[in-house]
Amino acid sequence: MESKSEGGASLTSEELAAIDDEEILNTMLDKATDFEERRLIRAALRDLLKKKRDKREQERGSRQQDLKQQGLSKGGAPGAVSVGRASMNQQPAANKAAGQPSPSASSSFNRTAGSKASPTAAPNAKNVKQMLLDWCRAKTEPYEGVDIQNFSSSWKDGIAFCALVHRFFPDAFEYSILNPNAHKENFQLAFSTAERLAGCPALLDPEDLVRMKEPDWKCVYTYIQEFYRCLVEKGLVKTKKRP
């Protein structure tokens, strides 16, 4: 199987697999037009992300083992590190169980972003919404654990936000080590990175989001619109028509 590089030379799947830079593969994916070519590049990008995640998990396991050994040598209780990690991973679930969806989420968001959204929908609002959803799906397609089908439940663990931000700023953080159960941390990481590097205001509150069973689609939709606008202004997205 072959793909084509920017210069037109053929690249095999083995040569694509040898590329260990996400940004290079992302650039190639953006410029590719042939279906088979895009399929090979997406596969190479998925494999690279998985390889990085597996490597980081292996390194984490080694560090935990070292800490256990140090604890034992100092008389510490076996498994202390593992118990602490389990408690940390379970914390977001406990937060969700402890609180009901906060009515302040939509109200506080609307107070912040009200000036950016028109109270009356434009005639082509439905088409614009679908175009933006398709854009999000295309940009996050290579990312494992992301399946964007809507502007609500598809974003509830924060991973989709992280994947979308990472797509444009791959050096900002290591996507492969993110924990899908750490909802609040994922939201904070995505929003703070988007604000720092894209100039996108943090219109959504992680505290409110983790209390909700599913995010309010209007809030997510407006935030993604704002993120898209900031990318356009920075020249990271080239388009004549903004969603």
JSON list of C-alpha atoms in Angstrom, two decimals:
[
{"chain": "A", "resi": 1, "resn": "MET", "atom": "CA", "xyz": [0.00, 0.00, 0.00]},
{"chain": "A", "resi": 2, "resn": "GLU", "atom": "CA", "xyz": [1.30, 3.49, -0.83]},
{"chain": "A", "resi": 3, "resn": "SER", "atom": "CA", "xyz": [0.64, 7.12, 0.00]},
{"chain": "A", "resi": 4, "resn": "LYS", "atom": "CA", "xyz": [2.03, 10.30, -1.53]},
{"chain": "A", "resi": 5, "resn": "SER", "atom": "CA", "xyz": [4.22, 12.85, 0.16]},
{"chain": "A", "resi": 6, "resn": "GLU", "atom": "CA", "xyz": [3.90, 16.59, -0.40]},
{"chain": "A", "resi": 7, "resn": "GLY", "atom": "CA", "xyz": [6.33, 16.43, -3.28]},
{"chain": "A", "resi": 8, "resn": "GLY", "atom": "CA", "xyz": [4.38, 13.71, -5.04]},
{"chain": "A", "resi": 9, "resn": "ALA", "atom": "CA", "xyz": [6.75, 10.83, -4.26]},
{"chain": "A", "resi": 10, "resn": "SER", "atom": "CA", "xyz": [5.15, 7.60, -3.17]},
{"chain": "A", "resi": 11, "resn": "LEU", "atom": "CA", "xyz": [5.29, 6.61, 0.49]},
{"chain": "A", "resi": 12, "resn": "THR", "atom": "CA", "xyz": [4.57, 3.11, 1.67]},
{"chain": "A", "resi": 13, "resn": "SER", "atom": "CA", "xyz": [2.68, 2.32, 4.86]},
{"chain": "A", "resi": 14, "resn": "GLU", "atom": "CA", "xyz": [6.00, 1.20, 6.37]},
{"chain": "A", "resi": 15, "resn": "GLU", "atom": "CA", "xyz": [7.58, 4.57, 5.58]},
{"chain": "A", "resi": 16, "resn": "LEU", "atom": "CA", "xyz": [4.59, 6.38, 7.08]},
{"chain": "A", "resi": 17, "resn": "ALA", "atom": "CA", "xyz": [4.90, 4.22, 10.20]},
{"chain": "A", "resi": 18, "resn": "ALA", "atom": "CA", "xyz": [8.51, 5.39, 10.57]},
{"chain": "A", "resi": 19, "resn": "ILE", "atom": "CA", "xyz": [7.40, 9.02, 10.94]},
{"chain": "A", "resi": 20, "resn": "ASP", "atom": "CA", "xyz": [7.29, 9.81, 14.66]},
{"chain": "A", "resi": 21, "resn": "ASP", "atom": "CA", "xyz": [6.19, 13.45, 14.42]},
{"chain": "A", "resi": 22, "resn": "GLU", "atom": "CA", "xyz": [2.43, 14.03, 14.81]},
{"chain": "A", "resi": 23, "resn": "GLU", "atom": "CA", "xyz": [2.64, 17.48, 13.25]},
{"chain": "A", "resi": 24, "resn": "ILE", "atom": "CA", "xyz": [4.17, 16.10, 10.04]},
{"chain": "A", "resi": 25, "resn": "LEU", "atom": "CA", "xyz": [1.43, 13.47, 9.72]},
{"chain": "A", "resi": 26, "resn": "ASN", "atom": "CA", "xyz": [-1.28, 16.04, 10.50]},
{"chain": "A", "resi": 27, "resn": "THR", "atom": "CA", "xyz": [0.08, 18.34, 7.78]},
{"chain": "A", "resi": 28, "resn": "MET", "atom": "CA", "xyz": [0.17, 15.46, 5.30]},
{"chain": "A", "resi": 29, "resn": "LEU", "atom": "CA", "xyz": [-3.41, 14.54, 6.23]},
{"chain": "A", "resi": 30, "resn": "ASP", "atom": "CA", "xyz": [-4.60, 18.11, 5.66]},
{"chain": "A", "resi": 31, "resn": "LYS", "atom": "CA", "xyz": [-3.01, 18.22, 2.19]},
{"chain": "A", "resi": 32, "resn": "ALA", "atom": "CA", "xyz": [-3.96, 14.72, 1.06]},
{"chain": "A", "resi": 33, "resn": "THR", "atom": "CA", "xyz": [-6.84, 14.47, -1.41]},
{"chain": "A", "resi": 34, "resn": "ASP", "atom": "CA", "xyz": [-6.85, 10.80, -2.40]},
{"chain": "A", "resi": 35, "resn": "PHE", "atom": "CA", "xyz": [-9.08, 8.57, -0.26]},
{"chain": "A", "resi": 36, "resn": "GLU", "atom": "CA", "xyz": [-6.56, 5.71, 0.00]},
{"chain": "A", "resi": 37, "resn": "GLU", "atom": "CA", "xyz": [-3.79, 8.16, 0.77]},
{"chain": "A", "resi": 38, "resn": "ARG", "atom": "CA", "xyz": [-5.79, 9.71, 3.62]},
{"chain": "A", "resi": 39, "resn": "ARG", "atom": "CA", "xyz": [-6.65, 6.26, 4.97]},
{"chain": "A", "resi": 40, "resn": "LEU", "atom": "CA", "xyz": [-2.98, 5.29, 5.20]},
{"chain": "A", "resi": 41, "resn": "ILE", "atom": "CA", "xyz": [-2.00, 8.55, 6.87]},
{"chain": "A", "resi": 42, "resn": "ARG", "atom": "CA", "xyz": [-4.85, 8.29, 9.39]},
{"chain": "A", "resi": 43, "resn": "ALA", "atom": "CA", "xyz": [-3.79, 4.73, 10.20]},
{"chain": "A", "resi": 44, "resn": "ALA", "atom": "CA", "xyz": [-0.19, 5.85, 10.71]},
{"chain": "A", "resi": 45, "resn": "LEU", "atom": "CA", "xyz": [-1.32, 8.69, 12.99]},
{"chain": "A", "resi": 46, "resn": "ARG", "atom": "CA", "xyz": [-3.51, 6.37, 15.07]},
{"chain": "A", "resi": 47, "resn": "ASP", "atom": "CA", "xyz": [-0.63, 3.92, 15.43]},
{"chain": "A", "resi": 48, "resn": "LEU", "atom": "CA", "xyz": [1.74, 6.71, 16.47]},
{"chain": "A", "resi": 49, "resn": "LEU", "atom": "CA", "xyz": [-0.64, 7.97, 19.17]},
{"chain": "A", "resi": 50, "resn": "LYS", "atom": "CA", "xyz": [-1.15, 4.41, 20.43]},
{"chain": "A", "resi": 51, "resn": "LYS", "atom": "CA", "xyz": [2.61, 3.80, 20.46]},
{"chain": "A", "resi": 52, "resn": "LYS", "atom": "CA", "xyz": [3.19, 6.95, 22.51]},
{"chain": "A", "resi": 53, "resn": "ARG", "atom": "CA", "xyz": [0.40, 6.03, 24.92]},
{"chain": "A", "resi": 54, "resn": "ASP", "atom": "CA", "xyz": [1.75, 2.51, 25.40]},
{"chain": "A", "resi": 55, "resn": "LYS", "atom": "CA", "xyz": [5.25, 3.83, 25.98]},
{"chain": "A", "resi": 56, "resn": "ARG", "atom": "CA", "xyz": [4.04, 6.31, 28.57]},
{"chain": "A", "resi": 57, "resn": "GLU", "atom": "CA", "xyz": [2.00, 3.61, 30.33]},
{"chain": "A", "resi": 58, "resn": "GLN", "atom": "CA", "xyz": [5.08, 1.42, 30.46]},
{"chain": "A", "resi": 59, "resn": "GLU", "atom": "CA", "xyz": [7.15, 4.25, 31.89]},
{"chain": "A", "resi": 60, "resn": "ARG", "atom": "CA", "xyz": [4.43, 5.01, 34.44]},
{"chain": "A", "resi": 61, "resn": "GLY", "atom": "CA", "xyz": [4.36, 1.36, 35.50]},
{"chain": "A", "resi": 62, "resn": "SER", "atom": "CA", "xyz": [8.12, 1.37, 35.97]},
{"chain": "A", "resi": 63, "resn": "ARG", "atom": "CA", "xyz": [7.94, 4.53, 38.07]},
{"chain": "A", "resi": 64, "resn": "GLN", "atom": "CA", "xyz": [5.18, 3.08, 40.22]},
{"chain": "A", "resi": 65, "resn": "GLN", "atom": "CA", "xyz": [7.20, -0.08, 40.75]},
{"chain": "A", "resi": 66, "resn": "ASP", "atom": "CA", "xyz": [10.22, 1.99, 41.79]},
{"chain": "A", "resi": 67, "resn": "LEU", "atom": "CA", "xyz": [8.09, 3.96, 44.24]},
{"chain": "A", "resi": 68, "resn": "LYS", "atom": "CA", "xyz": [6.68, 0.74, 45.69]},
{"chain": "A", "resi": 69, "resn": "GLN", "atom": "CA", "xyz": [10.19, -0.60, 46.19]},
{"chain": "A", "resi": 70, "resn": "GLN", "atom": "CA", "xyz": [11.25, 2.63, 47.86]},
{"chain": "A", "resi": 71, "resn": "GLY", "atom": "CA", "xyz": [8.21, 2.48, 50.14]},
{"chain": "A", "resi": 72, "resn": "LEU", "atom": "CA", "xyz": [8.97, -1.11, 51.12]},
{"chain": "A", "resi": 73, "resn": "SER", "atom": "CA", "xyz": [12.61, -0.32, 51.84]},
{"chain": "A", "resi": 74, "resn": "LYS", "atom": "CA", "xyz": [11.50, 2.49, 54.15]},
{"chain": "A", "resi": 75, "resn": "GLY", "atom": "CA", "xyz": [8.85, 0.40, 55.85]},
{"chain": "A", "resi": 76, "resn": "GLY", "atom": "CA", "xyz": [5.95, 1.81, 53.88]},
{"chain": "A", "resi": 77, "resn": "ALA", "atom": "CA", "xyz": [2.76, -0.14, 53.20]},
{"chain": "A", "resi": 78, "resn": "PRO", "atom": "CA", "xyz": [2.74, -2.16, 49.94]},
{"chain": "A", "resi": 79, "resn": "GLY", "atom": "CA", "xyz": [0.34, -0.87, 47.29]},
{"chain": "A", "resi": 80, "resn": "ALA", "atom": "CA", "xyz": [0.19, 2.66, 48.70]},
{"chain": "A", "resi": 81, "resn": "VAL", "atom": "CA", "xyz": [0.92, 4.20, 45.31]},
{"chain": "A", "resi": 82, "resn": "SER", "atom": "CA", "xyz": [-1.64, 2.07, 43.49]},
{"chain": "A", "resi": 83, "resn": "VAL", "atom": "CA", "xyz": [-4.37, 2.91, 46.00]},
{"chain": "A", "resi": 84, "resn": "GLY", "atom": "CA", "xyz": [-3.63, 6.61, 45.67]},
{"chain": "A", "resi": 85, "resn": "ARG", "atom": "CA", "xyz": [-3.88, 6.43, 41.88]},
{"chain": "A", "resi": 86, "resn": "ALA", "atom": "CA", "xyz": [-7.14, 4.50, 42.00]},
{"chain": "A", "resi": 87, "resn": "SER", "atom": "CA", "xyz": [-8.62, 7.08, 44.35]},
{"chain": "A", "resi": 88, "resn": "MET", "atom": "CA", "xyz": [-7.56, 9.89, 42.03]},
{"chain": "A", "resi": 89, "resn": "ASN", "atom": "CA", "xyz": [-9.15, 8.19, 38.99]},
{"chain": "A", "resi": 90, "resn": "GLN", "atom": "CA", "xyz": [-12.40, 7.59, 40.85]},
{"chain": "A", "resi": 91, "resn": "GLN", "atom": "CA", "xyz": [-12.68, 11.17, 42.08]},
{"chain": "A", "resi": 92, "resn": "PRO", "atom": "CA", "xyz": [-14.38, 12.62, 38.97]},
{"chain": "A", "resi": 93, "resn": "ALA", "atom": "CA", "xyz": [-17.04, 9.89, 39.10]},
{"chain": "A", "resi": 94, "resn": "ALA", "atom": "CA", "xyz": [-17.64, 10.71, 42.77]},
{"chain": "A", "resi": 95, "resn": "ASN", "atom": "CA", "xyz": [-17.98, 14.39, 41.93]},
{"chain": "A", "resi": 96, "resn": "LYS", "atom": "CA", "xyz": [-20.60, 13.59, 39.29]},
{"chain": "A", "resi": 97, "resn": "ALA", "atom": "CA", "xyz": [-22.52, 11.36, 41.66]},
{"chain": "A", "resi": 98, "resn": "ALA", "atom": "CA", "xyz": [-22.44, 13.94, 44.46]},
{"chain": "A", "resi": 99, "resn": "GLY", "atom": "CA", "xyz": [-24.09, 16.81, 42.59]},
{"chain": "A", "resi": 100, "resn": "GLN", "atom": "CA", "xyz": [-27.09, 17.37, 40.37]},
{"chain": "A", "resi": 101, "resn": "PRO", "atom": "CA", "xyz": [-26.78, 19.28, 37.08]},
{"chain": "A", "resi": 102, "resn": "SER", "atom": "CA", "xyz": [-26.19, 22.88, 38.02]},
{"chain": "A", "resi": 103, "resn": "PRO", "atom": "CA", "xyz": [-28.65, 25.36, 36.55]},
{"chain": "A", "resi": 104, "resn": "SER", "atom": "CA", "xyz": [-25.89, 27.95, 36.89]},
{"chain": "A", "resi": 105, "resn": "ALA", "atom": "CA", "xyz": [-23.95, 26.32, 34.04]},
{"chain": "A", "resi": 106, "resn": "SER", "atom": "CA", "xyz": [-26.12, 27.66, 31.25]},
{"chain": "A", "resi": 107, "resn": "SER", "atom": "CA", "xyz": [-26.88, 30.93, 33.02]},
{"chain": "A", "resi": 108, "resn": "SER", "atom": "CA", "xyz": [-23.24, 31.74, 33.82]},
{"chain": "A", "resi": 109, "resn": "PHE", "atom": "CA", "xyz": [-22.22, 30.76, 30.29]},
{"chain": "A", "resi": 110, "resn": "ASN", "atom": "CA", "xyz": [-24.92, 32.91, 28.76]},
{"chain": "A", "resi": 111, "resn": "ARG", "atom": "CA", "xyz": [-23.82, 35.89, 30.83]},
{"chain": "A", "resi": 112, "resn": "THR", "atom": "CA", "xyz": [-20.26, 35.46, 29.55]},
{"chain": "A", "resi": 113, "resn": "ALA", "atom": "CA", "xyz": [-20.98, 34.63, 25.93]},
{"chain": "A", "resi": 114, "resn": "GLY", "atom": "CA", "xyz": [-24.32, 36.34, 25.45]},
{"chain": "A", "resi": 115, "resn": "SER", "atom": "CA", "xyz": [-22.77, 39.13, 23.47]},
{"chain": "A", "resi": 116, "resn": "LYS", "atom": "CA", "xyz": [-21.30, 36.62, 21.00]},
{"chain": "A", "resi": 117, "resn": "ALA", "atom": "CA", "xyz": [-24.49, 34.72, 20.19]},
{"chain": "A", "resi": 118, "resn": "SER", "atom": "CA", "xyz": [-27.49, 36.17, 18.43]},
{"chain": "A", "resi": 119, "resn": "PRO", "atom": "CA", "xyz": [-30.86, 35.51, 20.16]},
{"chain": "A", "resi": 120, "resn": "THR", "atom": "CA", "xyz": [-32.43, 34.77, 16.81]},
{"chain": "A", "resi": 121, "resn": "ALA", "atom": "CA", "xyz": [-31.08, 31.95, 14.68]},
{"chain": "A", "resi": 122, "resn": "ALA", "atom": "CA", "xyz": [-30.01, 32.74, 11.16]},
{"chain": "A", "resi": 123, "resn": "PRO", "atom": "CA", "xyz": [-31.82, 30.98, 8.32]},
{"chain": "A", "resi": 124, "resn": "ASN", "atom": "CA", "xyz": [-28.79, 28.80, 7.59]},
{"chain": "A", "resi": 125, "resn": "ALA", "atom": "CA", "xyz": [-28.00, 28.06, 11.27]},
{"chain": "A", "resi": 126, "resn": "LYS", "atom": "CA", "xyz": [-28.75, 24.36, 10.85]},
{"chain": "A", "resi": 127, "resn": "ASN", "atom": "CA", "xyz": [-26.33, 24.04, 7.93]},
{"chain": "A", "resi": 128, "resn": "VAL", "atom": "CA", "xyz": [-23.63, 25.97, 9.80]},
{"chain": "A", "resi": 129, "resn": "LYS", "atom": "CA", "xyz": [-24.05, 23.73, 12.86]},
{"chain": "A", "resi": 130, "resn": "GLN", "atom": "CA", "xyz": [-23.66, 20.59, 10.73]},
{"chain": "A", "resi": 131, "resn": "MET", "atom": "CA", "xyz": [-20.64, 22.03, 8.94]},
{"chain": "A", "resi": 132, "resn": "LEU", "atom": "CA", "xyz": [-18.95, 22.78, 12.26]},
{"chain": "A", "resi": 133, "resn": "LEU", "atom": "CA", "xyz": [-19.78, 19.32, 13.58]},
{"chain": "A", "resi": 134, "resn": "ASP", "atom": "CA", "xyz": [-18.30, 17.73, 10.43]},
{"chain": "A", "resi": 135, "resn": "TRP", "atom": "CA", "xyz": [-15.19, 19.89, 10.86]},
{"chain": "A", "resi": 136, "resn": "CYS", "atom": "CA", "xyz": [-14.74, 18.72, 14.46]},
{"chain": "A", "resi": 137, "resn": "ARG", "atom": "CA", "xyz": [-15.22, 15.09, 13.42]},
{"chain": "A", "resi": 138, "resn": "ALA", "atom": "CA", "xyz": [-12.67, 15.37, 10.60]},
{"chain": "A", "resi": 139, "resn": "LYS", "atom": "CA", "xyz": [-10.04, 17.04, 12.77]},
{"chain": "A", "resi": 140, "resn": "THR", "atom": "CA", "xyz": [-10.35, 14.48, 15.61]},
{"chain": "A", "resi": 141, "resn": "GLU", "atom": "CA", "xyz": [-10.84, 11.38, 13.46]},
{"chain": "A", "resi": 142, "resn": "PRO", "atom": "CA", "xyz": [-7.33, 9.92, 14.07]},
{"chain": "A", "resi": 143, "resn": "TYR", "atom": "CA", "xyz": [-7.64, 10.27, 17.86]},
{"chain": "A", "resi": 144, "resn": "GLU", "atom": "CA", "xyz": [-8.45, 7.13, 19.83]},
{"chain": "A", "resi": 145, "resn": "GLY", "atom": "CA", "xyz": [-11.33, 7.49, 22.28]},
{"chain": "A", "resi": 146, "resn": "VAL", "atom": "CA", "xyz": [-13.02, 10.29, 20.33]},
{"chain": "A", "resi": 147, "resn": "ASP", "atom": "CA", "xyz": [-16.28, 9.78, 18.45]},
{"chain": "A", "resi": 148, "resn": "ILE", "atom": "CA", "xyz": [-18.02, 13.10, 17.81]},
{"chain": "A", "resi": 149, "resn": "GLN", "atom": "CA", "xyz": [-21.66, 12.63, 16.89]},
{"chain": "A", "resi": 150, "resn": "ASN", "atom": "CA", "xyz": [-23.19, 15.73, 18.49]},
{"chain": "A", "resi": 151, "resn": "PHE", "atom": "CA", "xyz": [-22.40, 18.81, 20.56]},
{"chain": "A", "resi": 152, "resn": "SER", "atom": "CA", "xyz": [-23.48, 17.27, 23.86]},
{"chain": "A", "resi": 153, "resn": "SER", "atom": "CA", "xyz": [-22.72, 13.70, 24.99]},
{"chain": "A", "resi": 154, "resn": "SER", "atom": "CA", "xyz": [-19.73, 13.37, 22.64]},
{"chain": "A", "resi": 155, "resn": "TRP", "atom": "CA", "xyz": [-17.90, 15.99, 24.71]},
{"chain": "A", "resi": 156, "resn": "LYS", "atom": "CA", "xyz": [-18.82, 14.92, 28.26]},
{"chain": "A", "resi": 157, "resn": "ASP", "atom": "CA", "xyz": [-15.45, 13.47, 29.33]},
{"chain": "A", "resi": 158, "resn": "GLY", "atom": "CA", "xyz": [-13.35, 16.34, 27.97]},
{"chain": "A", "resi": 159, "resn": "ILE", "atom": "CA", "xyz": [-11.32, 14.07, 25.68]},
{"chain": "A", "resi": 160, "resn": "ALA", "atom": "CA", "xyz": [-12.89, 15.47, 22.50]},
{"chain": "A", "resi": 161, "resn": "PHE", "atom": "CA", "xyz": [-11.98, 19.02, 23.56]},
{"chain": "A", "resi": 162, "resn": "CYS", "atom": "CA", "xyz": [-8.40, 17.88, 24.24]},
{"chain": "A", "resi": 163, "resn": "ALA", "atom": "CA", "xyz": [-8.17, 16.10, 20.88]},
{"chain": "A", "resi": 164, "resn": "LEU", "atom": "CA", "xyz": [-9.43, 19.14, 18.96]},
{"chain": "A", "resi": 165, "resn": "VAL", "atom": "CA", "xyz": [-7.00, 21.49, 20.71]},
{"chain": "A", "resi": 166, "resn": "HIS", "atom": "CA", "xyz": [-4.14, 18.99, 20.36]},
{"chain": "A", "resi": 167, "resn": "ARG", "atom": "CA", "xyz": [-4.81, 18.74, 16.61]},
{"chain": "A", "resi": 168, "resn": "PHE", "atom": "CA", "xyz": [-3.69, 22.35, 16.20]},
{"chain": "A", "resi": 169, "resn": "PHE", "atom": "CA", "xyz": [-1.17, 22.49, 19.07]},
{"chain": "A", "resi": 170, "resn": "PRO", "atom": "CA", "xyz": [0.42, 19.02, 19.19]},
{"chain": "A", "resi": 171, "resn": "ASP", "atom": "CA", "xyz": [3.38, 20.19, 21.30]},
{"chain": "A", "resi": 172, "resn": "ALA", "atom": "CA", "xyz": [1.21, 21.70, 24.04]},
{"chain": "A", "resi": 173, "resn": "PHE", "atom": "CA", "xyz": [0.63, 18.41, 25.91]},
{"chain": "A", "resi": 174, "resn": "GLU", "atom": "CA", "xyz": [0.89, 14.63, 25.52]},
{"chain": "A", "resi": 175, "resn": "TYR", "atom": "CA", "xyz": [-2.50, 13.40, 24.34]},
{"chain": "A", "resi": 176, "resn": "SER", "atom": "CA", "xyz": [-1.68, 9.71, 24.71]},
{"chain": "A", "resi": 177, "resn": "ILE", "atom": "CA", "xyz": [-1.46, 9.86, 28.52]},
{"chain": "A", "resi": 178, "resn": "LEU", "atom": "CA", "xyz": [-4.83, 11.53, 29.13]},
{"chain": "A", "resi": 179, "resn": "ASN", "atom": "CA", "xyz": [-7.22, 9.70, 31.44]},
{"chain": "A", "resi": 180, "resn": "PRO", "atom": "CA", "xyz": [-10.81, 9.58, 30.04]},
{"chain": "A", "resi": 181, "resn": "ASN", "atom": "CA", "xyz": [-12.11, 9.26, 33.60]},
{"chain": "A", "resi": 182, "resn": "ALA", "atom": "CA", "xyz": [-10.49, 12.51, 34.72]},
{"chain": "A", "resi": 183, "resn": "HIS", "atom": "CA", "xyz": [-13.22, 14.71, 33.26]},
{"chain": "A", "resi": 184, "resn": "LYS", "atom": "CA", "xyz": [-12.45, 17.91, 35.15]},
{"chain": "A", "resi": 185, "resn": "GLU", "atom": "CA", "xyz": [-8.73, 17.72, 34.45]},
{"chain": "A", "resi": 186, "resn": "ASN", "atom": "CA", "xyz": [-9.40, 17.16, 30.73]},
{"chain": "A", "resi": 187, "resn": "PHE", "atom": "CA", "xyz": [-11.71, 20.17, 30.54]},
{"chain": "A", "resi": 188, "resn": "GLN", "atom": "CA", "xyz": [-9.19, 22.35, 32.36]},
{"chain": "A", "resi": 189, "resn": "LEU", "atom": "CA", "xyz": [-6.34, 21.23, 30.13]},
{"chain": "A", "resi": 190, "resn": "ALA", "atom": "CA", "xyz": [-8.24, 21.84, 26.89]},
{"chain": "A", "resi": 191, "resn": "PHE", "atom": "CA", "xyz": [-9.67, 25.23, 27.86]},
{"chain": "A", "resi": 192, "resn": "SER", "atom": "CA", "xyz": [-6.47, 26.61, 29.39]},
{"chain": "A", "resi": 193, "resn": "THR", "atom": "CA", "xyz": [-4.41, 25.49, 26.37]},
{"chain": "A", "resi": 194, "resn": "ALA", "atom": "CA", "xyz": [-6.91, 26.97, 23.90]},
{"chain": "A", "resi": 195, "resn": "GLU", "atom": "CA", "xyz": [-6.91, 30.24, 25.83]},
{"chain": "A", "resi": 196, "resn": "ARG", "atom": "CA", "xyz": [-3.11, 30.39, 26.10]},
{"chain": "A", "resi": 197, "resn": "LEU", "atom": "CA", "xyz": [-2.23, 29.42, 22.53]},
{"chain": "A", "resi": 198, "resn": "ALA", "atom": "CA", "xyz": [-5.30, 30.35, 20.46]},
{"chain": "A", "resi": 199, "resn": "GLY", "atom": "CA", "xyz": [-6.61, 33.27, 22.49]},
{"chain": "A", "resi": 200, "resn": "CYS", "atom": "CA", "xyz": [-9.95, 31.51, 22.94]},
{"chain": "A", "resi": 201, "resn": "PRO", "atom": "CA", "xyz": [-11.72, 32.66, 26.13]},
{"chain": "A", "resi": 202, "resn": "ALA", "atom": "CA", "xyz": [-12.68, 29.88, 28.56]},
{"chain": "A", "resi": 203, "resn": "LEU", "atom": "CA", "xyz": [-16.42, 30.29, 28.13]},
{"chain": "A", "resi": 204, "resn": "LEU", "atom": "CA", "xyz": [-17.16, 26.91, 29.75]},
{"chain": "A", "resi": 205, "resn": "ASP", "atom": "CA", "xyz": [-16.69, 26.12, 33.44]},
{"chain": "A", "resi": 206, "resn": "PRO", "atom": "CA", "xyz": [-15.20, 22.65, 34.20]},
{"chain": "A", "resi": 207, "resn": "GLU", "atom": "CA", "xyz": [-16.92, 22.65, 37.61]},
{"chain": "A", "resi": 208, "resn": "ASP", "atom": "CA", "xyz": [-20.32, 23.04, 35.98]},
{"chain": "A", "resi": 209, "resn": "LEU", "atom": "CA", "xyz": [-19.56, 20.50, 33.24]},
{"chain": "A", "resi": 210, "resn": "VAL", "atom": "CA", "xyz": [-18.62, 17.67, 35.63]},
{"chain": "A", "resi": 211, "resn": "ARG", "atom": "CA", "xyz": [-21.91, 18.15, 37.49]},
{"chain": "A", "resi": 212, "resn": "MET", "atom": "CA", "xyz": [-23.95, 17.66, 34.34]},
{"chain": "A", "resi": 213, "resn": "LYS", "atom": "CA", "xyz": [-24.96, 14.28, 32.98]},
{"chain": "A", "resi": 214, "resn": "GLU", "atom": "CA", "xyz": [-24.34, 15.74, 29.52]},
{"chain": "A", "resi": 215, "resn": "PRO", "atom": "CA", "xyz": [-23.11, 19.22, 28.52]},
{"chain": "A", "resi": 216, "resn": "ASP", "atom": "CA", "xyz": [-25.61, 21.74, 27.18]},
{"chain": "A", "resi": 217, "resn": "TRP", "atom": "CA", "xyz": [-25.17, 21.50, 23.40]},
{"chain": "A", "resi": 218, "resn": "LYS", "atom": "CA", "xyz": [-25.71, 25.26, 22.94]},
{"chain": "A", "resi": 219, "resn": "CYS", "atom": "CA", "xyz": [-22.80, 26.01, 25.29]},
{"chain": "A", "resi": 220, "resn": "VAL", "atom": "CA", "xyz": [-20.49, 23.52, 23.57]},
{"chain": "A", "resi": 221, "resn": "TYR", "atom": "CA", "xyz": [-21.54, 24.71, 20.11]},
{"chain": "A", "resi": 222, "resn": "THR", "atom": "CA", "xyz": [-20.86, 28.35, 20.97]},
{"chain": "A", "resi": 223, "resn": "TYR", "atom": "CA", "xyz": [-17.48, 27.51, 22.50]},
{"chain": "A", "resi": 224, "resn": "ILE", "atom": "CA", "xyz": [-16.41, 25.55, 19.41]},
{"chain": "A", "resi": 225, "resn": "GLN", "atom": "CA", "xyz": [-17.54, 28.46, 17.23]},
{"chain": "A", "resi": 226, "resn": "GLU", "atom": "CA", "xyz": [-15.33, 30.77, 19.27]},
{"chain": "A", "resi": 227, "resn": "PHE", "atom": "CA", "xyz": [-12.37, 28.38, 19.09]},
{"chain": "A", "resi": 228, "resn": "TYR", "atom": "CA", "xyz": [-12.81, 28.12, 15.31]},
{"chain": "A", "resi": 229, "resn": "ARG", "atom": "CA", "xyz": [-12.96, 31.92, 15.01]},
{"chain": "A", "resi": 230, "resn": "CYS", "atom": "CA", "xyz": [-9.72, 32.28, 16.97]},
{"chain": "A", "resi": 231, "resn": "LEU", "atom": "CA", "xyz": [-7.98, 29.71, 14.76]},
{"chain": "A", "resi": 232, "resn": "VAL", "atom": "CA", "xyz": [-9.09, 31.59, 11.67]},
{"chain": "A", "resi": 233, "resn": "GLU", "atom": "CA", "xyz": [-7.77, 34.87, 13.07]},
{"chain": "A", "resi": 234, "resn": "LYS", "atom": "CA", "xyz": [-4.41, 33.22, 13.78]},
{"chain": "A", "resi": 235, "resn": "GLY", "atom": "CA", "xyz": [-4.26, 31.79, 10.26]},
{"chain": "A", "resi": 236, "resn": "LEU", "atom": "CA", "xyz": [-4.38, 28.19, 11.49]},
{"chain": "A", "resi": 237, "resn": "VAL", "atom": "CA", "xyz": [-7.61, 27.57, 9.58]},
{"chain": "A", "resi": 238, "resn": "LYS", "atom": "CA", "xyz": [-7.97, 28.94, 6.08]},
{"chain": "A", "resi": 239, "resn": "THR", "atom": "CA", "xyz": [-11.54, 29.59, 5.02]},
{"chain": "A", "resi": 240, "resn": "LYS", "atom": "CA", "xyz": [-13.68, 32.20, 3.32]},
{"chain": "A", "resi": 241, "resn": "LYS", "atom": "CA", "xyz": [-16.74, 31.42, 5.36]},
{"chain": "A", "resi": 242, "resn": "ARG", "atom": "CA", "xyz": [-16.69, 31.00, 9.13]},
{"chain": "A", "resi": 243, "resn": "PRO", "atom": "CA", "xyz": [-19.14, 28.71, 10.93]}
]
